[in-house]
Tab-separated table of C-alpha atoms and ligand atoms in Angstrom:
chain	number	residue	atom	x	y	z
A	392	UNK	CA	0.540	4.714	46.325
A	393	UNK	CA	0.244	1.797	44.067
A	394	UNK	CA	0.198	2.086	40.371
A	395	UNK	CA	-3.372	0.755	39.356
A	396	UNK	CA	-2.568	0.022	35.927
A	397	UNK	CA	-4.706	-1.011	32.902
A	398	UNK	CA	-1.527	-1.182	30.775
A	399	UNK	CA	-1.576	-5.024	30.981
A	400	UNK	CA	1.949	-5.206	29.207
A	401	UNK	CA	3.445	-2.968	31.989
A	402	UNK	CA	5.463	-1.301	29.348
A	403	UNK	CA	5.861	2.466	28.157
A	404	UNK	CA	2.666	3.730	27.257
A	405	UNK	CA	2.509	7.586	25.816
A	406	UNK	CA	-0.273	9.125	23.877
A	407	UNK	CA	-1.236	12.192	21.866
A	408	UNK	CA	-4.616	14.041	22.847
A	409	UNK	CA	-5.580	16.720	20.167
A	410	UNK	CA	-8.588	18.536	20.394
A	411	UNK	CA	-10.520	18.720	17.294
A	412	UNK	CA	-10.380	22.317	17.170
A	413	UNK	CA	-8.818	22.977	13.861
A	414	UNK	CA	-5.832	22.062	11.986
A	415	UNK	CA	-3.041	20.049	13.689
A	416	UNK	CA	-0.299	22.736	14.416
A	417	UNK	CA	2.959	22.304	13.941
A	418	UNK	CA	3.769	22.112	18.399
A	419	UNK	CA	1.056	19.750	17.827
A	420	UNK	CA	2.697	17.343	15.528
A	421	UNK	CA	5.691	17.589	17.717
A	422	UNK	CA	4.168	16.562	20.585
A	423	UNK	CA	2.903	13.525	18.739
A	424	UNK	CA	6.714	12.797	17.270
A	425	UNK	CA	8.157	13.024	20.928
A	426	UNK	CA	5.468	10.684	22.285
A	427	UNK	CA	6.394	8.287	19.491
A	428	UNK	CA	9.650	8.660	19.496
A	429	UNK	CA	9.879	7.949	23.464
A	430	UNK	CA	7.322	5.092	23.151
A	431	UNK	CA	9.339	3.284	20.402
A	432	UNK	CA	12.708	3.631	21.540
A	433	UNK	CA	11.172	1.957	25.209
A	434	UNK	CA	9.542	-0.721	22.381
A	435	UNK	CA	6.068	0.614	24.089
A	436	UNK	CA	2.912	2.003	22.650
A	437	UNK	CA	1.974	5.406	21.029
A	438	UNK	CA	-1.715	5.701	21.258
A	439	UNK	CA	-4.356	8.699	20.238
A	440	UNK	CA	-6.709	10.026	22.074
A	441	UNK	CA	-9.298	12.586	20.757
A	442	UNK	CA	-10.257	15.102	23.442
A	443	UNK	CA	-13.691	16.690	21.795
A	444	UNK	CA	-15.576	17.208	25.068
A	445	UNK	CA	-15.880	20.897	24.551
A	446	UNK	CA	-18.279	21.083	22.024
A	447	UNK	CA	-18.498	24.722	21.810
A	448	UNK	CA	-14.839	24.544	20.066
A	449	UNK	CA	-15.609	21.063	18.331
A	450	UNK	CA	-14.853	21.636	14.317
A	451	UNK	CA	-15.970	19.052	12.245
A	452	UNK	CA	-13.600	17.320	10.177
A	453	UNK	CA	-10.825	18.488	12.395
A	454	UNK	CA	-10.355	14.839	13.743
A	455	UNK	CA	-10.218	12.994	10.233
A	456	UNK	CA	-7.561	16.123	9.240
A	457	UNK	CA	-5.440	15.367	12.521
A	458	UNK	CA	-5.369	11.474	11.395
A	459	UNK	CA	-4.486	12.212	7.894
A	460	UNK	CA	-1.706	14.488	8.656
A	461	UNK	CA	-0.373	11.916	11.722
A	462	UNK	CA	-0.188	9.379	9.083
A	463	UNK	CA	1.129	11.583	6.375
A	464	UNK	CA	4.135	12.435	8.676
A	465	UNK	CA	4.457	8.725	9.170
A	466	UNK	CA	3.576	8.562	13.052
A	467	UNK	CA	1.549	5.019	13.288
A	468	UNK	CA	-0.365	4.885	16.252
A	469	UNK	CA	-1.299	1.701	17.955
A	470	UNK	CA	-4.887	0.581	18.540
A	471	UNK	CA	-8.125	2.732	18.058
A	472	UNK	CA	-8.255	6.059	19.158
A	473	UNK	CA	-10.292	7.154	22.079
A	474	UNK	CA	-12.786	9.517	21.559
A	475	UNK	CA	-13.711	11.433	24.840
A	476	UNK	CA	-17.354	12.108	23.588
A	477	UNK	CA	-18.208	8.420	23.438
A	478	UNK	CA	-16.646	7.666	26.757
A	479	UNK	CA	-19.247	9.785	29.035
A	480	UNK	CA	-20.597	7.093	31.146
A	481	UNK	CA	-17.112	6.562	32.535
A	482	UNK	CA	-16.725	9.929	33.680
A	483	UNK	CA	-20.027	10.116	34.652
A	484	UNK	CA	-19.390	7.118	37.136
A	485	UNK	CA	-15.935	8.177	38.422
A	486	UNK	CA	-17.021	11.954	39.486
A	487	UNK	CA	-19.446	10.255	41.894
A	488	UNK	CA	-17.010	8.163	43.482
A	489	UNK	CA	-15.314	11.163	44.542
A	490	UNK	CA	-18.136	12.436	46.115
A	491	UNK	CA	-18.767	9.489	48.042
A	492	UNK	CA	-15.034	9.592	49.391
A	493	UNK	CA	-15.935	12.822	50.356
A	494	UNK	CA	-13.324	15.009	48.364
A	495	UNK	CA	-15.796	16.247	45.619
A	496	UNK	CA	-19.146	18.324	46.227
A	497	UNK	CA	-22.353	18.917	44.084
A	498	UNK	CA	-22.292	22.741	43.215
A	499	UNK	CA	-25.695	24.171	42.507
A	500	UNK	CA	-23.945	27.989	42.150
A	501	UNK	CA	-25.908	29.576	39.105
A	502	UNK	CA	-24.015	31.458	36.193
A	503	UNK	CA	-25.241	34.750	37.407
A	504	UNK	CA	-23.966	33.786	41.113
A	505	UNK	CA	-20.367	32.545	39.799
A	506	UNK	CA	-20.630	36.162	37.736
A	507	UNK	CA	-21.115	38.385	40.800
A	508	UNK	CA	-18.983	36.333	42.719
A	509	UNK	CA	-15.902	36.900	39.993
A	510	UNK	CA	-17.161	40.493	40.073
A	511	UNK	CA	-16.598	40.975	43.731
A	512	UNK	CA	-13.410	39.590	43.842
A	513	UNK	CA	-12.086	41.442	41.055
A	514	UNK	CA	-13.295	44.952	42.819
A	515	UNK	CA	-11.253	43.622	45.546
A	516	UNK	CA	-8.312	42.659	43.377
A	517	UNK	CA	-8.175	39.148	44.439
A	518	UNK	CA	-7.771	36.237	42.033
A	519	UNK	CA	-11.032	35.026	40.530
A	520	UNK	CA	-11.337	31.629	42.332
A	521	UNK	CA	-14.493	29.689	43.474
A	522	UNK	CA	-15.305	30.484	47.361
A	523	UNK	CA	-16.179	27.159	48.163
A	524	UNK	CA	-19.828	28.210	49.370
A	525	UNK	CA	-21.337	24.884	48.090
A	526	UNK	CA	-18.813	22.645	49.945
A	527	UNK	CA	-20.640	22.449	53.075
A	528	UNK	CA	-24.408	22.305	51.814
A	529	UNK	CA	-26.006	20.116	54.364
A	530	UNK	CA	-26.990	16.748	53.161
A	531	UNK	CA	-30.707	17.269	53.377
A	532	UNK	CA	-30.376	20.414	51.263
A	533	UNK	CA	-28.197	18.566	48.707
A	534	UNK	CA	-30.916	15.726	48.453
A	535	UNK	CA	-33.691	18.026	48.219
A	536	UNK	CA	-31.910	20.388	45.140
A	537	UNK	CA	-30.790	16.909	43.262
A	538	UNK	CA	-34.423	15.969	43.909
A	539	UNK	CA	-35.697	18.760	42.273
A	540	UNK	CA	-33.751	18.395	39.399
A	541	UNK	CA	-31.647	21.639	39.832
A	542	UNK	CA	-28.844	22.111	37.406
A	543	UNK	CA	-25.377	21.380	38.940
A	544	UNK	CA	-21.707	20.485	38.763
A	545	UNK	CA	-19.376	18.755	40.348
A	546	UNK	CA	-16.326	20.074	41.750
A	547	UNK	CA	-13.207	18.771	43.716
A	548	UNK	CA	-12.791	19.413	47.160
A	549	UNK	CA	-9.218	20.789	46.828
A	550	UNK	CA	-7.677	20.429	50.279
A	551	UNK	CA	-6.502	23.474	52.430
A	552	UNK	CA	-3.012	24.399	52.544
A	553	UNK	CA	-1.242	21.231	51.088
A	554	UNK	CA	2.161	21.132	48.913
A	555	UNK	CA	1.383	19.645	45.525
A	556	UNK	CA	4.611	18.653	44.492
A	557	UNK	CA	5.695	16.719	40.799
A	558	UNK	CA	8.832	15.934	39.009
A	559	UNK	CA	8.793	17.275	35.585
A	560	UNK	CA	10.872	15.472	32.754
A	561	UNK	CA	11.889	18.791	31.354
A	562	UNK	CA	11.421	21.433	34.173
A	563	UNK	CA	12.503	19.245	37.311
A	564	UNK	CA	10.887	19.685	40.680
A	565	UNK	CA	7.491	21.749	40.624
A	566	UNK	CA	5.502	22.884	43.843
A	567	UNK	CA	2.330	24.363	44.493
A	568	UNK	CA	0.579	25.527	47.174
A	569	UNK	CA	-3.183	23.641	47.026
A	570	UNK	CA	-4.718	27.148	48.225
A	571	UNK	CA	-3.414	28.294	44.707
A	572	UNK	CA	-6.128	25.764	42.950
A	573	UNK	CA	-9.636	26.407	42.220
A	574	UNK	CA	-11.889	24.094	43.477
A	575	UNK	CA	-12.160	22.840	39.839
A	576	UNK	CA	-15.419	21.539	38.066
A	577	UNK	CA	-14.903	18.059	36.926
A	578	UNK	CA	-18.448	17.238	35.735
A	579	UNK	CA	-20.464	19.903	33.995
A	580	UNK	CA	-24.496	20.330	34.276
A	581	UNK	CA	-24.714	18.795	30.802
A	582	UNK	CA	-23.147	15.463	32.060
A	583	UNK	CA	-19.714	16.291	30.088
A	584	UNK	CA	-16.392	16.039	32.196
A	585	UNK	CA	-14.173	19.001	32.128
A	586	UNK	CA	-10.688	18.506	30.507
A	587	UNK	CA	-9.085	18.154	33.787
A	588	UNK	CA	-11.520	14.944	34.852
A	589	UNK	CA	-11.335	13.473	31.310
A	590	UNK	CA	-7.523	13.680	30.982
A	591	UNK	CA	-6.769	11.884	34.352
A	592	UNK	CA	-9.548	9.216	33.795
A	593	UNK	CA	-8.330	8.349	30.569
A	594	UNK	CA	-4.670	8.687	31.230
A	595	UNK	CA	-5.608	6.273	34.159
A	596	UNK	CA	-7.431	3.675	32.128
A	597	UNK	CA	-5.229	3.545	29.120
A	598	UNK	CA	-2.448	3.103	31.385
A	599	UNK	CA	-0.445	5.790	29.974
A	600	UNK	CA	3.065	6.028	31.717
A	601	UNK	CA	4.703	9.257	30.281
A	602	UNK	CA	2.699	12.147	28.984
A	603	UNK	CA	4.734	14.687	27.028
A	604	UNK	CA	2.672	17.760	25.935
A	605	UNK	CA	2.842	21.336	25.353
A	606	UNK	CA	4.085	23.622	28.301
A	607	UNK	CA	0.625	25.287	28.501
A	608	UNK	CA	-0.719	22.635	30.434
A	609	UNK	CA	2.285	22.880	33.344
A	610	UNK	CA	-0.358	24.972	35.284
A	611	UNK	CA	-2.934	22.446	34.939
A	612	UNK	CA	-0.691	19.396	36.209
A	613	UNK	CA	-1.257	20.206	39.989
A	614	UNK	CA	-4.754	19.957	39.272
A	615	UNK	CA	-4.432	16.677	37.839
A	616	UNK	CA	-2.084	15.477	40.469
A	617	UNK	CA	-4.938	16.420	42.981
A	618	UNK	CA	-7.153	14.197	41.369
A	619	UNK	CA	-5.048	11.396	40.968
A	620	UNK	CA	-4.384	11.462	44.641
A	621	UNK	CA	-8.224	12.002	45.007
A	622	UNK	CA	-8.864	9.113	43.326
A	623	UNK	CA	-5.759	7.273	44.931
A	624	UNK	CA	-4.095	6.652	41.583
A	625	UNK	CA	-0.344	6.780	40.368
A	626	UNK	CA	0.120	9.774	37.825
A	627	UNK	CA	2.108	9.243	34.795
A	628	UNK	CA	5.519	10.991	34.370
A	629	UNK	CA	4.761	14.570	33.054
A	630	UNK	CA	7.605	16.067	30.482
A	631	UNK	CA	6.134	19.638	29.262
A	632	UNK	CA	7.421	20.572	26.382
A	633	UNK	CA	8.530	24.496	25.722
A	634	UNK	CA	6.956	26.454	22.959
A	635	UNK	CA	7.730	26.663	19.492
A	636	UNK	CA	8.425	30.349	18.813
A	637	UNK	CA	8.029	32.763	16.076
A	638	UNK	CA	10.983	34.821	14.812
A	639	UNK	CA	9.356	37.733	17.026
A	640	UNK	CA	10.093	35.079	19.722
A	641	UNK	CA	6.214	34.646	20.523
A	642	UNK	CA	4.284	31.549	20.834
A	643	UNK	CA	4.024	30.566	16.863
A	644	UNK	CA	0.113	30.321	16.749
A	645	UNK	CA	-2.180	28.817	14.612
A	646	UNK	CA	-3.238	32.051	13.466
A	647	UNK	CA	0.254	33.186	12.151
A	648	UNK	CA	-0.990	31.247	9.019
A	649	UNK	CA	2.013	28.919	8.126
A	650	UNK	CA	2.090	27.049	11.563
A	651	UNK	CA	-0.427	24.269	10.525
A	652	UNK	CA	1.294	21.031	9.695
A	653	UNK	CA	-1.117	20.913	6.327
A	654	UNK	CA	0.363	24.182	5.382
A	655	UNK	CA	4.011	22.994	5.433
A	656	UNK	CA	2.513	19.815	3.405
A	657	UNK	CA	0.925	21.764	0.718
A	658	UNK	CA	4.003	24.248	0.375
A	659	UNK	CA	5.742	21.313	-0.611
A	660	UNK	CA	7.709	20.094	2.425
A	661	UNK	CA	8.428	16.203	2.383
A	662	UNK	CA	7.281	14.360	5.660
A	663	UNK	CA	10.542	13.163	6.498
A	664	UNK	CA	12.243	16.584	6.226
A	665	UNK	CA	9.606	18.036	8.466
A	666	UNK	CA	9.959	15.549	11.068
A	667	UNK	CA	13.407	15.738	10.839
A	668	UNK	CA	13.433	19.212	11.300
A	669	UNK	CA	10.788	19.898	14.035
A	670	UNK	CA	12.595	16.606	16.220
A	671	UNK	CA	15.560	19.118	16.523
A	672	UNK	CA	12.809	21.973	17.955
A	673	UNK	CA	13.371	21.244	21.266
A	674	UNK	CA	15.750	18.469	21.649
A	675	UNK	CA	19.544	18.495	20.645
A	676	UNK	CA	21.350	15.111	19.799
A	677	UNK	CA	24.658	16.763	21.514
A	678	UNK	CA	26.468	16.027	18.093
A	679	UNK	CA	26.661	17.811	14.640
A	680	UNK	CA	24.565	15.355	12.788
A	681	UNK	CA	21.398	17.177	11.171
A	682	UNK	CA	19.615	14.666	8.925
A	683	UNK	CA	18.168	11.733	10.863
A	684	UNK	CA	15.838	9.275	9.716
A	685	UNK	CA	12.720	8.119	11.757
A	686	UNK	CA	14.896	5.037	12.730
A	687	UNK	CA	17.396	7.123	13.679
A	688	UNK	CA	15.331	9.406	15.719
A	689	UNK	CA	14.148	6.428	17.639
A	690	UNK	CA	17.383	5.553	18.806
A	691	UNK	CA	18.749	8.604	19.634
A	692	UNK	CA	15.971	10.586	20.948
A	693	UNK	CA	16.578	11.380	24.598
A	694	UNK	CA	14.214	12.485	26.845
A	695	UNK	CA	16.629	14.196	29.158
A	696	UNK	CA	17.993	16.391	26.279
A	697	UNK	CA	14.984	18.298	26.316
A	698	UNK	CA	15.147	21.751	26.222
A	699	UNK	CA	13.772	24.115	28.956
A	700	UNK	CA	13.301	27.345	26.727
A	701	UNK	CA	11.497	27.802	23.799
A	702	UNK	CA	12.915	27.034	20.187
A	703	UNK	CA	12.706	29.471	17.352
A	704	UNK	CA	11.278	27.984	14.164
A	705	UNK	CA	14.206	28.789	11.751
A	706	UNK	CA	12.172	28.341	8.154
A	707	UNK	CA	15.948	28.813	6.404
A	708	UNK	CA	16.736	25.852	8.357
A	709	UNK	CA	13.953	23.840	7.566
A	710	UNK	CA	14.290	24.823	3.881
A	711	UNK	CA	17.874	23.593	4.042
A	712	UNK	CA	16.829	20.350	5.508
A	713	UNK	CA	14.077	19.950	2.846
A	714	UNK	CA	16.268	20.767	-0.068
A	715	UNK	CA	18.619	17.692	1.420
A	716	UNK	CA	16.041	15.523	1.308
A	717	UNK	CA	14.505	16.673	-1.918
A	718	UNK	CA	18.118	16.069	-3.564
A	719	UNK	CA	17.958	12.225	-2.295
A	720	UNK	CA	14.268	11.801	-4.306
A	721	UNK	CA	14.625	9.734	-7.065
A	722	UNK	CA	13.726	11.456	-10.371
A	723	UNK	CA	10.421	9.613	-10.677
A	724	UNK	CA	9.636	10.373	-7.528
A	725	UNK	CA	10.587	13.838	-7.817
A	726	UNK	CA	8.564	14.392	-10.775
A	727	UNK	CA	5.249	12.694	-9.131
A	728	UNK	CA	5.501	15.187	-6.325
A	729	UNK	CA	5.837	17.915	-8.466
A	730	UNK	CA	3.201	17.653	-11.137
A	731	UNK	CA	0.299	18.453	-8.988
A	732	UNK	CA	2.202	21.993	-8.533
A	733	UNK	CA	2.750	22.312	-12.712
A	734	UNK	CA	-0.841	21.400	-12.936
A	735	UNK	CA	-2.134	23.839	-10.658
A	736	UNK	CA	-0.408	26.591	-12.553
A	737	UNK	CA	-0.247	25.653	-15.951
A	738	UNK	CA	-3.361	23.387	-16.250
A	739	UNK	CA	-4.051	22.083	-19.121
A	740	UNK	CA	-1.217	23.735	-21.229
A	741	UNK	CA	1.163	21.222	-19.501
A	742	UNK	CA	-0.495	18.390	-21.817
A	743	UNK	CA	1.426	20.127	-24.851
A	744	UNK	CA	4.647	18.891	-23.249
A	745	UNK	CA	5.740	15.385	-23.311
A	746	UNK	CA	6.315	13.614	-20.241
A	747	UNK	CA	9.893	13.443	-20.822
A	748	UNK	CA	10.294	17.165	-21.173
A	749	UNK	CA	8.733	17.952	-17.825
A	750	UNK	CA	10.842	15.331	-16.391
A	751	UNK	CA	13.864	17.029	-17.732
A	752	UNK	CA	12.668	20.230	-16.487
A	753	UNK	CA	12.016	18.842	-13.188
A	754	UNK	CA	15.396	17.369	-13.011
A	755	UNK	CA	17.440	20.206	-13.844
A	756	UNK	CA	15.690	22.176	-10.753
A	757	UNK	CA	16.150	19.365	-8.486
A	758	UNK	CA	19.293	20.748	-7.130
A	759	UNK	CA	18.175	24.369	-6.152
A	760	UNK	CA	14.589	23.179	-5.063
A	761	UNK	CA	13.742	24.204	-1.265
A	762	UNK	CA	10.515	22.900	-1.337
A	763	UNK	CA	8.287	21.294	-3.974
A	764	UNK	CA	6.128	24.145	-4.666
A	765	UNK	CA	9.142	26.189	-5.741
A	766	UNK	CA	9.263	24.120	-9.135
A	767	UNK	CA	6.295	26.447	-10.784
A	768	UNK	CA	8.232	29.811	-10.097
A	769	UNK	CA	11.730	28.412	-11.205
A	770	UNK	CA	10.693	26.905	-14.339
A	771	UNK	CA	8.190	29.281	-15.984
A	772	UNK	CA	10.568	29.842	-18.557
A	773	UNK	CA	10.183	26.351	-19.939
A	774	UNK	CA	6.416	26.408	-20.086
A	775	UNK	CA	5.541	29.539	-22.038
A	776	UNK	CA	6.177	30.233	-25.724
A	777	UNK	CA	6.199	34.031	-25.032
A	778	UNK	CA	9.024	35.246	-22.906
A	779	UNK	CA	8.128	38.565	-21.351
A	780	UNK	CA	11.536	40.733	-20.527
A	781	UNK	CA	13.029	44.173	-21.174
A	782	UNK	CA	15.869	44.326	-23.861
A	783	UNK	CA	18.190	46.130	-21.400
A	784	UNK	CA	18.250	42.633	-19.781
A	785	UNK	CA	20.159	41.215	-22.745
A	786	UNK	CA	22.709	43.627	-22.673
A	787	UNK	CA	26.098	42.377	-20.757
A	788	UNK	CA	27.857	45.257	-18.708
A	789	UNK	CA	29.612	47.736	-20.495
A	790	UNK	CA	28.665	46.278	-24.149
A	791	UNK	CA	25.831	47.761	-26.534
A	792	UNK	CA	22.688	46.569	-27.971
A	793	UNK	CA	24.678	46.104	-31.467
A	794	UNK	CA	27.504	43.907	-30.130
A	795	UNK	CA	24.977	41.992	-28.220
A	796	UNK	CA	22.729	41.367	-31.432
A	797	UNK	CA	25.885	40.310	-33.605
A	798	UNK	CA	26.869	38.024	-30.929
A	799	UNK	CA	23.427	36.352	-30.662
A	800	UNK	CA	22.980	36.371	-34.484
A	801	UNK	CA	26.544	34.216	-35.070
A	802	UNK	CA	25.666	32.032	-31.994
A	803	UNK	CA	22.279	31.201	-33.588
A	804	UNK	CA	24.001	30.374	-37.087
A	805	UNK	CA	26.564	28.035	-35.114
A	806	UNK	CA	23.371	26.049	-33.387
A	807	UNK	CA	21.555	26.043	-36.274
A	808	UNK	CA	24.376	24.086	-38.050
A	809	UNK	CA	24.722	21.810	-34.633
A	810	UNK	CA	24.240	18.106	-35.136
A	811	UNK	CA	24.064	16.788	-31.658
A	812	UNK	CA	21.656	18.416	-29.526
A	813	UNK	CA	22.771	17.633	-26.059
A	814	UNK	CA	24.010	19.693	-22.750
A	815	UNK	CA	27.715	18.348	-23.247
A	816	UNK	CA	27.856	18.702	-27.006
A	817	UNK	CA	26.132	22.231	-26.716
A	818	UNK	CA	28.565	23.219	-24.279
A	819	UNK	CA	31.565	22.089	-25.887
A	820	UNK	CA	30.819	23.379	-29.116
A	821	UNK	CA	29.615	26.672	-28.157
A	822	UNK	CA	32.658	27.517	-25.818
A	823	UNK	CA	35.173	26.591	-28.723
A	824	UNK	CA	33.247	28.590	-31.062
A	825	UNK	CA	33.276	31.912	-28.464
A	826	UNK	CA	37.160	31.176	-28.624
A	827	UNK	CA	37.668	30.980	-32.285
A	828	UNK	CA	35.484	34.444	-32.402
A	829	UNK	CA	37.657	35.808	-29.618
A	830	UNK	CA	34.705	36.864	-27.611
A	831	UNK	CA	34.515	36.653	-23.761
A	832	UNK	CA	32.266	34.373	-21.965
A	833	UNK	CA	30.024	37.212	-20.561
A	834	UNK	CA	29.580	39.240	-23.849
A	835	UNK	CA	28.365	35.826	-25.712
A	836	UNK	CA	26.808	33.609	-22.949
A	837	UNK	CA	24.888	36.298	-20.806
A	838	UNK	CA	22.767	37.129	-23.724
A	839	UNK	CA	22.250	33.714	-24.744
A	840	UNK	CA	21.085	32.980	-21.263
A	841	UNK	CA	18.665	35.739	-21.095
A	842	UNK	CA	17.199	35.229	-24.779
A	843	UNK	CA	16.709	31.504	-23.676
A	844	UNK	CA	15.482	32.272	-20.217
A	845	UNK	CA	14.365	36.092	-20.179
A	846	UNK	CA	15.818	36.054	-16.434
A	847	UNK	CA	18.244	37.708	-14.830
A	848	UNK	CA	18.818	34.698	-12.682
A	849	UNK	CA	18.339	31.240	-14.299
A	850	UNK	CA	19.961	27.550	-14.810
A	851	UNK	CA	22.841	28.024	-17.473
A	852	UNK	CA	22.409	28.711	-21.202
A	853	UNK	CA	23.375	24.945	-22.041
A	854	UNK	CA	21.249	23.283	-19.965
A	855	UNK	CA	18.280	25.336	-20.861
A	856	UNK	CA	18.927	24.782	-24.638
A	857	UNK	CA	19.366	21.317	-23.908
A	858	UNK	CA	15.868	20.866	-22.978
A	859	UNK	CA	13.770	23.331	-25.029
A	860	UNK	CA	15.463	21.413	-27.827
A	861	UNK	CA	17.145	23.354	-31.124
A	862	UNK	CA	13.657	24.683	-32.875
A	863	UNK	CA	12.299	26.237	-29.795
A	864	UNK	CA	16.022	27.865	-28.528
A	865	UNK	CA	16.237	29.231	-32.374
A	866	UNK	CA	13.219	30.559	-32.188
A	867	UNK	CA	13.984	32.532	-28.888
A	868	UNK	CA	17.417	33.861	-29.871
A	869	UNK	CA	15.805	35.221	-32.978
A	870	UNK	CA	12.846	36.756	-30.882
A	871	UNK	CA	15.820	38.244	-28.655
A	872	UNK	CA	17.598	39.656	-31.956
A	873	UNK	CA	14.484	41.274	-32.968
A	874	UNK	CA	14.072	43.088	-29.428
A	875	UNK	CA	17.466	44.343	-29.896
B	1252	LIG	N1	-6.311	18.212	24.319
B	1252	LIG	C1	-5.404	18.704	24.631
B	1252	LIG	C2	-4.779	19.925	23.416
B	1252	LIG	O1	-5.275	19.969	22.855
B	1252	LIG	C3	-4.382	17.743	25.242
B	1252	LIG	C4	-3.866	18.540	26.589
B	1252	LIG	C5	-2.883	16.894	26.956
B	1252	LIG	O2	-1.880	16.302	26.477
B	1252	LIG	O3	-2.897	16.550	28.129
B	1252	LIG	O4	-3.754	20.122	23.610
């Protein structure tokens, strides 16, 4: 069979073909990524195609959102995206060609007839399948029905008892018997193509050489192969990608809230980190390397190393990778990324704090952040003038209220006398002071840290005090003493 290729350059061409039925799922982003990586690595092209022929599932705005997410993720596509609903004449031209060559037929069955057929098959415990009753309609009858404008579809005349074979890049040799393949509808009565016709015509017309797509499309592939054969075209190479699984080992579904790429973006995962992580969901470099830039992925990604079994989505690992990317950010970038989250929580109150102050808070947290949105929970103590906590929290282990109150009082005095107010100086002077007063670090620093933070866990007291400044630090310590 000759490859009738419309891919003029003759190189590798991949595509991602999302249906605009909702947000871009994390699995869809991985499909796009793998297609992108493979194309770029071969010096080829990565295209987009919007598969919007199922008008009942069309969600307005979804296409634009998918584009925006792909851009955010750094997956630049070549050319202008093809949109199936704008290509109806193309499918309407191809389907009748198969009728002419005797490989498709008009079907005039009404939905009532089809329903009845299905019911009878179910009663006999048979798999539902179109029984081919319109296959052999006499030409005169067909002409008559067409002239009466009776609603009809075009179905593929699937050959009987034929082995349909293809080599999947991930799953290896796959064989089906054509008797298990339905006489699928190609063109619907409203003139719209079905997914099967559109995907084959478009992949052919666009000159797509490799199709990397979700494993849920594996059972449709024999239908596509049969269609390629009917047209006399060379099919692309298929690689079906195993599902991404949730912790329950079930397919991570769109309904599981967090599964859309946009949710990850909103929570403050950096695009480079998300891409890095999902590249590893189903592919393994075979080395210990865990952090990959896009350029490294393009170089190292290997289609032959794709896994056959589903990859479990490991949020901890993603957090860890994201944390590593966050730590690499320049402090200006980090501040810009964090500001929207802070504004969302603190609103106008944020304007009471200088840029410098916000910058030092954010930079202090850089080490600990797993995702940008964490910035709000961990920095509350810096954006309030009323810490709420239980006085008991101030008490170090077996110590008591009086001792804590005394320790805080003398430390407060020491701090009030201090000149240079920065972390190294605070640390040096206070540690020396504790030594001189023969206190342990626990009984002095614990209440100090709680007085400044109001929290059981927080950054160290010197870091907090340095950011809060002298006045606010002293005020908080006084409030703690009053509490005790
Ligand atoms: N439109 C299909 C989807 O939404 C694409 C299937 C394919 O890549 O062939 O997943």
